[in-house]
PDB file of C-alpha atoms and ligand atoms in Angstrom:
ATOM      1  CA  UNK A   1      24.476  34.921  21.483  1.00 43.00           C
ATOM      2  CA  UNK A   2      25.140  31.146  21.650  1.00 50.00           C
ATOM      3  CA  UNK A   3      21.876  30.051  22.327  1.00 51.00           C
ATOM      4  CA  UNK A   4      19.811  32.072  19.747  1.00 50.00           C
ATOM      5  CA  UNK A   5      22.507  30.778  17.807  1.00 49.00           C
ATOM      6  CA  UNK A   6      20.985  26.980  18.711  1.00 45.00           C
ATOM      7  CA  UNK A   7      17.616  28.321  18.569  1.00 46.00           C
ATOM      8  CA  UNK A   8      17.757  29.506  15.279  1.00 46.00           C
ATOM      9  CA  UNK A   9      19.377  25.967  14.044  1.00 46.00           C
ATOM     10  CA  UNK A  10      16.615  24.373  16.091  1.00 44.00           C
ATOM     11  CA  UNK A  11      13.778  26.255  14.151  1.00 47.00           C
ATOM     12  CA  UNK A  12      15.547  25.257  10.600  1.00 56.00           C
ATOM     13  CA  UNK A  13      15.972  21.751  11.329  1.00 68.00           C
ATOM     14  CA  UNK A  14      12.462  21.101  13.273  1.00 85.00           C
ATOM     15  CA  UNK A  15       9.810  20.006  10.351  1.00 89.00           C
ATOM     16  CA  UNK A  16       6.416  21.315  11.510  1.00 89.00           C
ATOM     17  CA  UNK A  17       4.130  19.512  10.840  1.00 89.00           C
ATOM     18  CA  UNK A  18       2.435  21.491   8.156  1.00 92.00           C
ATOM     19  CA  UNK A  19       5.342  20.875   6.200  1.00 94.00           C
ATOM     20  CA  UNK A  20       5.441  16.973   7.101  1.00 94.00           C
ATOM     21  CA  UNK A  21       1.561  17.157   5.572  1.00 93.00           C
ATOM     22  CA  UNK A  22       2.318  19.660   2.457  1.00 95.00           C
ATOM     23  CA  UNK A  23       5.131  16.906   1.861  1.00 96.00           C
ATOM     24  CA  UNK A  24       3.199  13.821   1.909  1.00 96.00           C
ATOM     25  CA  UNK A  25       0.040  15.358   0.233  1.00 94.00           C
ATOM     26  CA  UNK A  26       2.548  15.822  -3.051  1.00 96.00           C
ATOM     27  CA  UNK A  27       3.735  12.092  -2.474  1.00 96.00           C
ATOM     28  CA  UNK A  28       0.597  10.375  -2.479  1.00 93.00           C
ATOM     29  CA  UNK A  29      -0.271  13.040  -5.729  1.00 92.00           C
ATOM     30  CA  UNK A  30       2.839  11.608  -7.301  1.00 95.00           C
ATOM     31  CA  UNK A  31       2.468   7.666  -6.483  1.00 93.00           C
ATOM     32  CA  UNK A  32      -1.401   8.064  -7.039  1.00 88.00           C
ATOM     33  CA  UNK A  33      -0.241   9.430 -10.520  1.00 90.00           C
ATOM     34  CA  UNK A  34       1.907   6.800 -10.950  1.00 91.00           C
ATOM     35  CA  UNK A  35      -0.464   3.880 -10.639  1.00 85.00           C
ATOM     36  CA  UNK A  36      -2.659   5.769 -13.042  1.00 84.00           C
ATOM     37  CA  UNK A  37       0.459   5.548 -15.564  1.00 89.00           C
ATOM     38  CA  UNK A  38       0.285   9.304 -15.832  1.00 91.00           C
ATOM     39  CA  UNK A  39       3.337  12.144 -16.551  1.00 95.00           C
ATOM     40  CA  UNK A  40       4.665  14.148 -13.982  1.00 96.00           C
ATOM     41  CA  UNK A  41       7.802  15.646 -12.942  1.00 97.00           C
ATOM     42  CA  UNK A  42       9.695  14.637  -9.291  1.00 97.00           C
ATOM     43  CA  UNK A  43      11.364  18.499  -8.987  1.00 97.00           C
ATOM     44  CA  UNK A  44       8.542  20.504  -9.476  1.00 97.00           C
ATOM     45  CA  UNK A  45       7.262  19.097  -6.020  1.00 97.00           C
ATOM     46  CA  UNK A  46      10.015  19.703  -4.412  1.00 97.00           C
ATOM     47  CA  UNK A  47      10.347  23.464  -5.799  1.00 96.00           C
ATOM     48  CA  UNK A  48       7.119  23.628  -4.932  1.00 95.00           C
ATOM     49  CA  UNK A  49       7.921  22.622  -1.632  1.00 96.00           C
ATOM     50  CA  UNK A  50      10.659  24.931  -1.561  1.00 95.00           C
ATOM     51  CA  UNK A  51       9.189  27.995  -2.579  1.00 94.00           C
ATOM     52  CA  UNK A  52       6.918  27.675   0.183  1.00 93.00           C
ATOM     53  CA  UNK A  53       8.840  26.357   3.356  1.00 93.00           C
ATOM     54  CA  UNK A  54      12.099  27.244   2.241  1.00 92.00           C
ATOM     55  CA  UNK A  55      14.386  24.159   2.510  1.00 94.00           C
ATOM     56  CA  UNK A  56      16.245  23.123  -0.197  1.00 95.00           C
ATOM     57  CA  UNK A  57      15.273  20.812  -2.882  1.00 96.00           C
ATOM     58  CA  UNK A  58      17.486  18.090  -2.285  1.00 96.00           C
ATOM     59  CA  UNK A  59      16.083  17.766   1.210  1.00 96.00           C
ATOM     60  CA  UNK A  60      12.530  17.566  -0.422  1.00 97.00           C
ATOM     61  CA  UNK A  61      13.712  14.468  -2.266  1.00 97.00           C
ATOM     62  CA  UNK A  62      15.421  12.795   0.697  1.00 96.00           C
ATOM     63  CA  UNK A  63      12.127  13.324   2.689  1.00 96.00           C
ATOM     64  CA  UNK A  64      10.375  11.598   0.065  1.00 97.00           C
ATOM     65  CA  UNK A  65      12.805   9.000   0.432  1.00 97.00           C
ATOM     66  CA  UNK A  66      11.654   8.791   4.104  1.00 95.00           C
ATOM     67  CA  UNK A  67       8.179   8.792   2.606  1.00 95.00           C
ATOM     68  CA  UNK A  68       8.733   5.921   0.256  1.00 94.00           C
ATOM     69  CA  UNK A  69      10.667   3.580   3.321  1.00 90.00           C
ATOM     70  CA  UNK A  70       7.098   4.141   5.049  1.00 90.00           C
ATOM     71  CA  UNK A  71       5.228   2.560   2.271  1.00 89.00           C
ATOM     72  CA  UNK A  72       7.909  -0.275   2.169  1.00 84.00           C
ATOM     73  CA  UNK A  73       7.188  -0.578   5.752  1.00 82.00           C
ATOM     74  CA  UNK A  74       3.408  -1.694   4.770  1.00 79.00           C
ATOM     75  CA  UNK A  75       3.850  -3.650   1.801  1.00 78.00           C
ATOM     76  CA  UNK A  76       3.418  -1.302  -0.615  1.00 84.00           C
ATOM     77  CA  UNK A  77       4.927  -0.545  -3.684  1.00 87.00           C
ATOM     78  CA  UNK A  78       7.183   3.717  -3.330  1.00 91.00           C
ATOM     79  CA  UNK A  79       7.007   5.743  -6.039  1.00 95.00           C
ATOM     80  CA  UNK A  80       9.931   4.638  -8.866  1.00 94.00           C
ATOM     81  CA  UNK A  81      13.042   6.584  -8.323  1.00 95.00           C
ATOM     82  CA  UNK A  82      12.632   7.538  -4.706  1.00 96.00           C
ATOM     83  CA  UNK A  83      14.599   4.979  -3.043  1.00 93.00           C
ATOM     84  CA  UNK A  84      13.737   4.017   0.500  1.00 91.00           C
ATOM     85  CA  UNK A  85      15.749   6.149   3.529  1.00 92.00           C
ATOM     86  CA  UNK A  86      15.959   4.406   6.503  1.00 86.00           C
ATOM     87  CA  UNK A  87      17.113   6.808   8.528  1.00 87.00           C
ATOM     88  CA  UNK A  88      14.466   8.600   9.878  1.00 85.00           C
ATOM     89  CA  UNK A  89      13.065   8.071  13.684  1.00 84.00           C
ATOM     90  CA  UNK A  90      10.205   5.894  14.487  1.00 84.00           C
ATOM     91  CA  UNK A  91       7.959   9.133  15.939  1.00 82.00           C
ATOM     92  CA  UNK A  92       8.572  10.334  12.281  1.00 88.00           C
ATOM     93  CA  UNK A  93       7.185   7.026  11.037  1.00 87.00           C
ATOM     94  CA  UNK A  94       4.456   7.521  13.096  1.00 86.00           C
ATOM     95  CA  UNK A  95       3.161  10.453  11.909  1.00 90.00           C
ATOM     96  CA  UNK A  96       4.054  10.290   8.656  1.00 92.00           C
ATOM     97  CA  UNK A  97       2.410   7.012   7.818  1.00 90.00           C
ATOM     98  CA  UNK A  98      -0.866   9.423   9.760  1.00 89.00           C
ATOM     99  CA  UNK A  99      -0.817  11.535   7.434  1.00 92.00           C
ATOM    100  CA  UNK A 100      -0.706   9.238   4.879  1.00 90.00           C
ATOM    101  CA  UNK A 101      -3.879   7.502   5.912  1.00 85.00           C
ATOM    102  CA  UNK A 102      -5.661  10.960   5.827  1.00 84.00           C
ATOM    103  CA  UNK A 103      -4.001  12.354   3.229  1.00 86.00           C
ATOM    104  CA  UNK A 104      -5.556   9.207   1.408  1.00 81.00           C
ATOM    105  CA  UNK A 105      -8.812   9.459   2.928  1.00 71.00           C
ATOM    106  CA  UNK A 106      -8.963   6.537   4.212  1.00 53.00           C
ATOM    107  CA  UNK A 107     -11.368   4.889   6.842  1.00 39.00           C
ATOM    108  CA  UNK A 108     -11.360   2.100   8.945  1.00 41.00           C
ATOM    109  CA  UNK A 109     -14.108  -0.807   8.070  1.00 46.00           C
ATOM    110  CA  UNK A 110     -16.360  -3.451   9.739  1.00 49.00           C
ATOM    111  CA  UNK A 111     -13.843  -6.059   9.220  1.00 54.00           C
ATOM    112  CA  UNK A 112     -15.924  -8.919  11.787  1.00 58.00           C
ATOM    113  CA  UNK A 113     -19.274  -8.163   9.318  1.00 62.00           C
ATOM    114  CA  UNK A 114     -16.808  -8.955   5.712  1.00 68.00           C
ATOM    115  CA  UNK A 115     -15.441 -11.834   7.494  1.00 68.00           C
ATOM    116  CA  UNK A 116     -19.014 -12.943   7.996  1.00 65.00           C
ATOM    117  CA  UNK A 117     -20.479 -12.252   4.755  1.00 75.00           C
ATOM    118  CA  UNK A 118     -17.472 -14.141   3.358  1.00 80.00           C
ATOM    119  CA  UNK A 119     -17.607 -16.733   5.780  1.00 77.00           C
ATOM    120  CA  UNK A 120     -21.481 -17.328   4.371  1.00 77.00           C
ATOM    121  CA  UNK A 121     -20.521 -16.972   0.725  1.00 86.00           C
ATOM    122  CA  UNK A 122     -17.767 -19.686   1.005  1.00 85.00           C
ATOM    123  CA  UNK A 123     -20.424 -22.656   2.170  1.00 83.00           C
ATOM    124  CA  UNK A 124     -22.030 -21.309  -1.333  1.00 85.00           C
ATOM    125  CA  UNK A 125     -19.518 -19.443  -3.402  1.00 84.00           C
ATOM    126  CA  UNK A 126     -21.213 -17.904  -6.584  1.00 83.00           C
ATOM    127  CA  UNK A 127     -21.096 -19.918  -9.747  1.00 85.00           C
ATOM    128  CA  UNK A 128     -20.233 -16.987 -12.257  1.00 88.00           C
ATOM    129  CA  UNK A 129     -17.744 -14.864 -11.376  1.00 88.00           C
ATOM    130  CA  UNK A 130     -18.691 -11.615  -9.588  1.00 90.00           C
ATOM    131  CA  UNK A 131     -18.097  -8.643 -11.038  1.00 88.00           C
ATOM    132  CA  UNK A 132     -16.261  -7.191  -8.242  1.00 86.00           C
ATOM    133  CA  UNK A 133     -15.201  -3.332  -7.988  1.00 82.00           C
ATOM    134  CA  UNK A 134     -12.600  -1.743 -10.531  1.00 81.00           C
ATOM    135  CA  UNK A 135     -12.074   0.896  -8.560  1.00 76.00           C
ATOM    136  CA  UNK A 136     -13.258  -0.168  -4.461  1.00 73.00           C
ATOM    137  CA  UNK A 137     -14.161   3.297  -2.633  1.00 61.00           C
ATOM    138  CA  UNK A 138     -12.015   3.005   0.344  1.00 52.00           C
ATOM    139  CA  UNK A 139      -9.350   0.251   2.027  1.00 45.00           C
ATOM    140  CA  UNK A 140      -7.181   0.177   4.804  1.00 44.00           C
ATOM    141  CA  UNK A 141      -3.576   0.795   3.910  1.00 43.00           C
ATOM    142  CA  UNK A 142      -1.856  -2.175   5.927  1.00 43.00           C
ATOM    143  CA  UNK A 143      -2.085  -5.404   6.640  1.00 41.00           C
ATOM    144  CA  UNK A 144      -4.396  -7.258   4.645  1.00 38.00           C
ATOM    145  CA  UNK A 145      -7.688  -6.354   5.327  1.00 46.00           C
ATOM    146  CA  UNK A 146      -8.966  -3.686   2.570  1.00 54.00           C
ATOM    147  CA  UNK A 147     -12.971  -3.230   1.732  1.00 63.00           C
ATOM    148  CA  UNK A 148     -13.804  -5.690  -0.932  1.00 74.00           C
ATOM    149  CA  UNK A 149     -16.680  -7.459  -2.108  1.00 84.00           C
ATOM    150  CA  UNK A 150     -16.695 -10.784  -0.293  1.00 86.00           C
ATOM    151  CA  UNK A 151     -18.197 -12.365  -3.442  1.00 91.00           C
ATOM    152  CA  UNK A 152     -14.590 -11.967  -5.015  1.00 93.00           C
ATOM    153  CA  UNK A 153     -12.847 -13.563  -1.797  1.00 92.00           C
ATOM    154  CA  UNK A 154     -15.459 -16.315  -1.613  1.00 93.00           C
ATOM    155  CA  UNK A 155     -15.241 -17.134  -5.738  1.00 95.00           C
ATOM    156  CA  UNK A 156     -10.959 -16.828  -5.566  1.00 96.00           C
ATOM    157  CA  UNK A 157     -11.344 -19.366  -2.610  1.00 96.00           C
ATOM    158  CA  UNK A 158     -13.203 -21.909  -4.478  1.00 95.00           C
ATOM    159  CA  UNK A 159     -11.092 -21.821  -7.553  1.00 95.00           C
ATOM    160  CA  UNK A 160      -8.127 -21.897  -5.878  1.00 96.00           C
ATOM    161  CA  UNK A 161      -9.458 -25.378  -3.753  1.00 96.00           C
ATOM    162  CA  UNK A 162      -7.431 -25.675  -0.978  1.00 97.00           C
ATOM    163  CA  UNK A 163      -4.180 -25.059  -3.060  1.00 98.00           C
ATOM    164  CA  UNK A 164      -2.152 -21.927  -3.085  1.00 98.00           C
ATOM    165  CA  UNK A 165      -2.080 -20.373  -6.169  1.00 98.00           C
ATOM    166  CA  UNK A 166       1.300 -19.211  -6.091  1.00 97.00           C
ATOM    167  CA  UNK A 167       3.516 -22.570  -4.510  1.00 97.00           C
ATOM    168  CA  UNK A 168       0.958 -24.924  -5.243  1.00 97.00           C
ATOM    169  CA  UNK A 169       1.185 -26.421  -1.588  1.00 97.00           C
ATOM    170  CA  UNK A 170      -2.083 -26.914   0.002  1.00 97.00           C
ATOM    171  CA  UNK A 171      -3.052 -24.278   2.580  1.00 97.00           C
ATOM    172  CA  UNK A 172      -0.943 -24.939   5.709  1.00 96.00           C
ATOM    173  CA  UNK A 173      -3.885 -25.243   8.135  1.00 95.00           C
ATOM    174  CA  UNK A 174      -7.423 -25.452   8.811  1.00 93.00           C
ATOM    175  CA  UNK A 175      -9.764 -23.134  10.107  1.00 85.00           C
ATOM    176  CA  UNK A 176     -12.117 -23.745  12.779  1.00 77.00           C
ATOM    177  CA  UNK A 177     -15.082 -24.173  10.325  1.00 76.00           C
ATOM    178  CA  UNK A 178     -12.574 -26.469   8.618  1.00 86.00           C
ATOM    179  CA  UNK A 179     -11.854 -25.204   5.570  1.00 89.00           C
ATOM    180  CA  UNK A 180      -8.741 -24.518   4.247  1.00 94.00           C
ATOM    181  CA  UNK A 181      -6.900 -21.387   5.570  1.00 95.00           C
ATOM    182  CA  UNK A 182      -5.495 -19.248   2.307  1.00 96.00           C
ATOM    183  CA  UNK A 183      -5.404 -15.493   2.037  1.00 95.00           C
ATOM    184  CA  UNK A 184      -6.317 -13.450  -0.998  1.00 94.00           C
ATOM    185  CA  UNK A 185      -4.459 -11.111  -2.150  1.00 94.00           C
ATOM    186  CA  UNK A 186      -4.631  -8.303  -4.937  1.00 92.00           C
ATOM    187  CA  UNK A 187      -2.058  -9.009  -7.427  1.00 93.00           C
ATOM    188  CA  UNK A 188      -2.004  -4.965  -7.873  1.00 90.00           C
ATOM    189  CA  UNK A 189      -2.333  -3.517  -4.150  1.00 84.00           C
ATOM    190  CA  UNK A 190      -5.998  -2.255  -3.531  1.00 81.00           C
ATOM    191  CA  UNK A 191      -3.819   1.025  -1.697  1.00 74.00           C
ATOM    192  CA  UNK A 192      -1.868   0.761  -5.060  1.00 79.00           C
ATOM    193  CA  UNK A 193      -5.248   1.764  -6.916  1.00 80.00           C
ATOM    194  CA  UNK A 194      -5.460  -2.431  -8.349  1.00 86.00           C
ATOM    195  CA  UNK A 195      -8.776  -3.412  -8.838  1.00 90.00           C
ATOM    196  CA  UNK A 196     -10.903  -5.633  -6.781  1.00 91.00           C
ATOM    197  CA  UNK A 197     -11.952  -8.214  -9.195  1.00 94.00           C
ATOM    198  CA  UNK A 198     -11.265 -12.059  -9.658  1.00 95.00           C
ATOM    199  CA  UNK A 199      -8.993 -10.938 -12.673  1.00 96.00           C
ATOM    200  CA  UNK A 200      -6.722  -9.402  -9.677  1.00 95.00           C
ATOM    201  CA  UNK A 201      -7.118 -11.673  -6.663  1.00 96.00           C
ATOM    202  CA  UNK A 202      -5.324 -14.561  -6.235  1.00 97.00           C
ATOM    203  CA  UNK A 203      -5.508 -17.235  -2.950  1.00 97.00           C
ATOM    204  CA  UNK A 204      -2.184 -17.357  -1.639  1.00 97.00           C
ATOM    205  CA  UNK A 205      -0.418 -19.301   1.714  1.00 97.00           C
ATOM    206  CA  UNK A 206       0.703 -17.215   4.309  1.00 96.00           C
ATOM    207  CA  UNK A 207       4.484 -17.653   3.126  1.00 97.00           C
ATOM    208  CA  UNK A 208       3.364 -16.851  -0.229  1.00 97.00           C
ATOM    209  CA  UNK A 209       1.575 -13.641   0.106  1.00 96.00           C
ATOM    210  CA  UNK A 210       4.533 -11.935   2.803  1.00 93.00           C
ATOM    211  CA  UNK A 211       7.135 -12.567   0.366  1.00 95.00           C
ATOM    212  CA  UNK A 212       4.779 -10.913  -2.521  1.00 93.00           C
ATOM    213  CA  UNK A 213       4.236  -7.796   0.005  1.00 89.00           C
ATOM    214  CA  UNK A 214       7.860  -7.375   1.866  1.00 87.00           C
ATOM    215  CA  UNK A 215      10.341  -9.595  -0.777  1.00 91.00           C
ATOM    216  CA  UNK A 216      13.186  -8.408  -2.404  1.00 92.00           C
ATOM    217  CA  UNK A 217      11.906  -9.970  -5.597  1.00 92.00           C
ATOM    218  CA  UNK A 218       8.024  -9.093  -5.259  1.00 91.00           C
ATOM    219  CA  UNK A 219       7.619  -7.473  -7.820  1.00 90.00           C
ATOM    220  CA  UNK A 220       9.130 -10.527 -10.390  1.00 94.00           C
ATOM    221  CA  UNK A 221       7.135 -12.790  -8.089  1.00 96.00           C
ATOM    222  CA  UNK A 222       3.963 -10.783  -9.226  1.00 95.00           C
ATOM    223  CA  UNK A 223       4.931 -11.146 -12.744  1.00 94.00           C
ATOM    224  CA  UNK A 224       5.018 -14.713 -12.476  1.00 96.00           C
ATOM    225  CA  UNK A 225       1.519 -15.124 -10.865  1.00 96.00           C
ATOM    226  CA  UNK A 226       0.158 -12.831 -13.701  1.00 95.00           C
ATOM    227  CA  UNK A 227       1.592 -15.206 -16.419  1.00 96.00           C
ATOM    228  CA  UNK A 228       0.823 -18.086 -14.557  1.00 96.00           C
ATOM    229  CA  UNK A 229      -2.717 -17.861 -13.899  1.00 96.00           C
ATOM    230  CA  UNK A 230      -5.039 -16.979 -17.210  1.00 95.00           C
ATOM    231  CA  UNK A 231      -7.741 -15.141 -15.464  1.00 95.00           C
ATOM    232  CA  UNK A 232      -4.877 -12.068 -13.875  1.00 95.00           C
ATOM    233  CA  UNK A 233      -4.117 -11.218 -17.611  1.00 91.00           C
ATOM    234  CA  UNK A 234      -7.917 -10.228 -18.236  1.00 85.00           C
ATOM    235  CA  UNK A 235      -7.695  -6.935 -18.340  1.00 69.00           C
ATOM    236  CA  UNK A 236     -10.334  -4.171 -16.890  1.00 54.00           C
ATOM    237  CA  UNK A 237     -12.321  -2.908 -20.052  1.00 44.00           C
TER     238      UNK A 237
HETATM  239 ZN1   ZN B   1       2.526 -20.284  -1.508  1.00 81.36          ZN
HETATM  240 ZN1   ZN B   2      -1.828  -8.803   0.186  1.00 81.36          ZN
END
């Protein structure tokens, strides 16, 4: 009797992979709708999940906040109103991160190929602003490496001329080839549907770059950048 009761309670407590996947899919959809400025009703998503898997609407809302926590750990924007809830084990975080990657249809890209292309282009940066991609096809969600146009990177680095476009200090060190080390960041992250164009890319020192992903005031800092750098004020047609 006791055992049966415990078993029943456990069954109710554990989330199956199927249920986690459905929750992540719902979150990714809301995240994408929000990034594209489309309206949606969060509660409708929880209700669908509740009807399918038989938990309370509240428990799905809380699960969504765990997913926000994974997004915040990745340095991304989370769905508004779903404040990250940190009360979740690392195993579940790993599972959620994996499901997010799958749900977003991401795949690894040839990092070496990309870096080599940038290196070549930096010797002779494009003289005219490159077009880039308004809708980059695929990307990595974690870290700073995304599929992007090497011409955009080369052009932005040439434009920055060795100074961080945020704090304006000189690059902290030189690369092995003697060029100043700066990182190219997308103001609206590619993972959040940002364009891979010079109108959305800035060259930053590693400190400013990290602050724009993980800082408490990252939204405000991004707004300051937009106000300061005129090419960022050009919006995609
Ligand atoms: Zn800086
Ligand atoms: Zn970045």
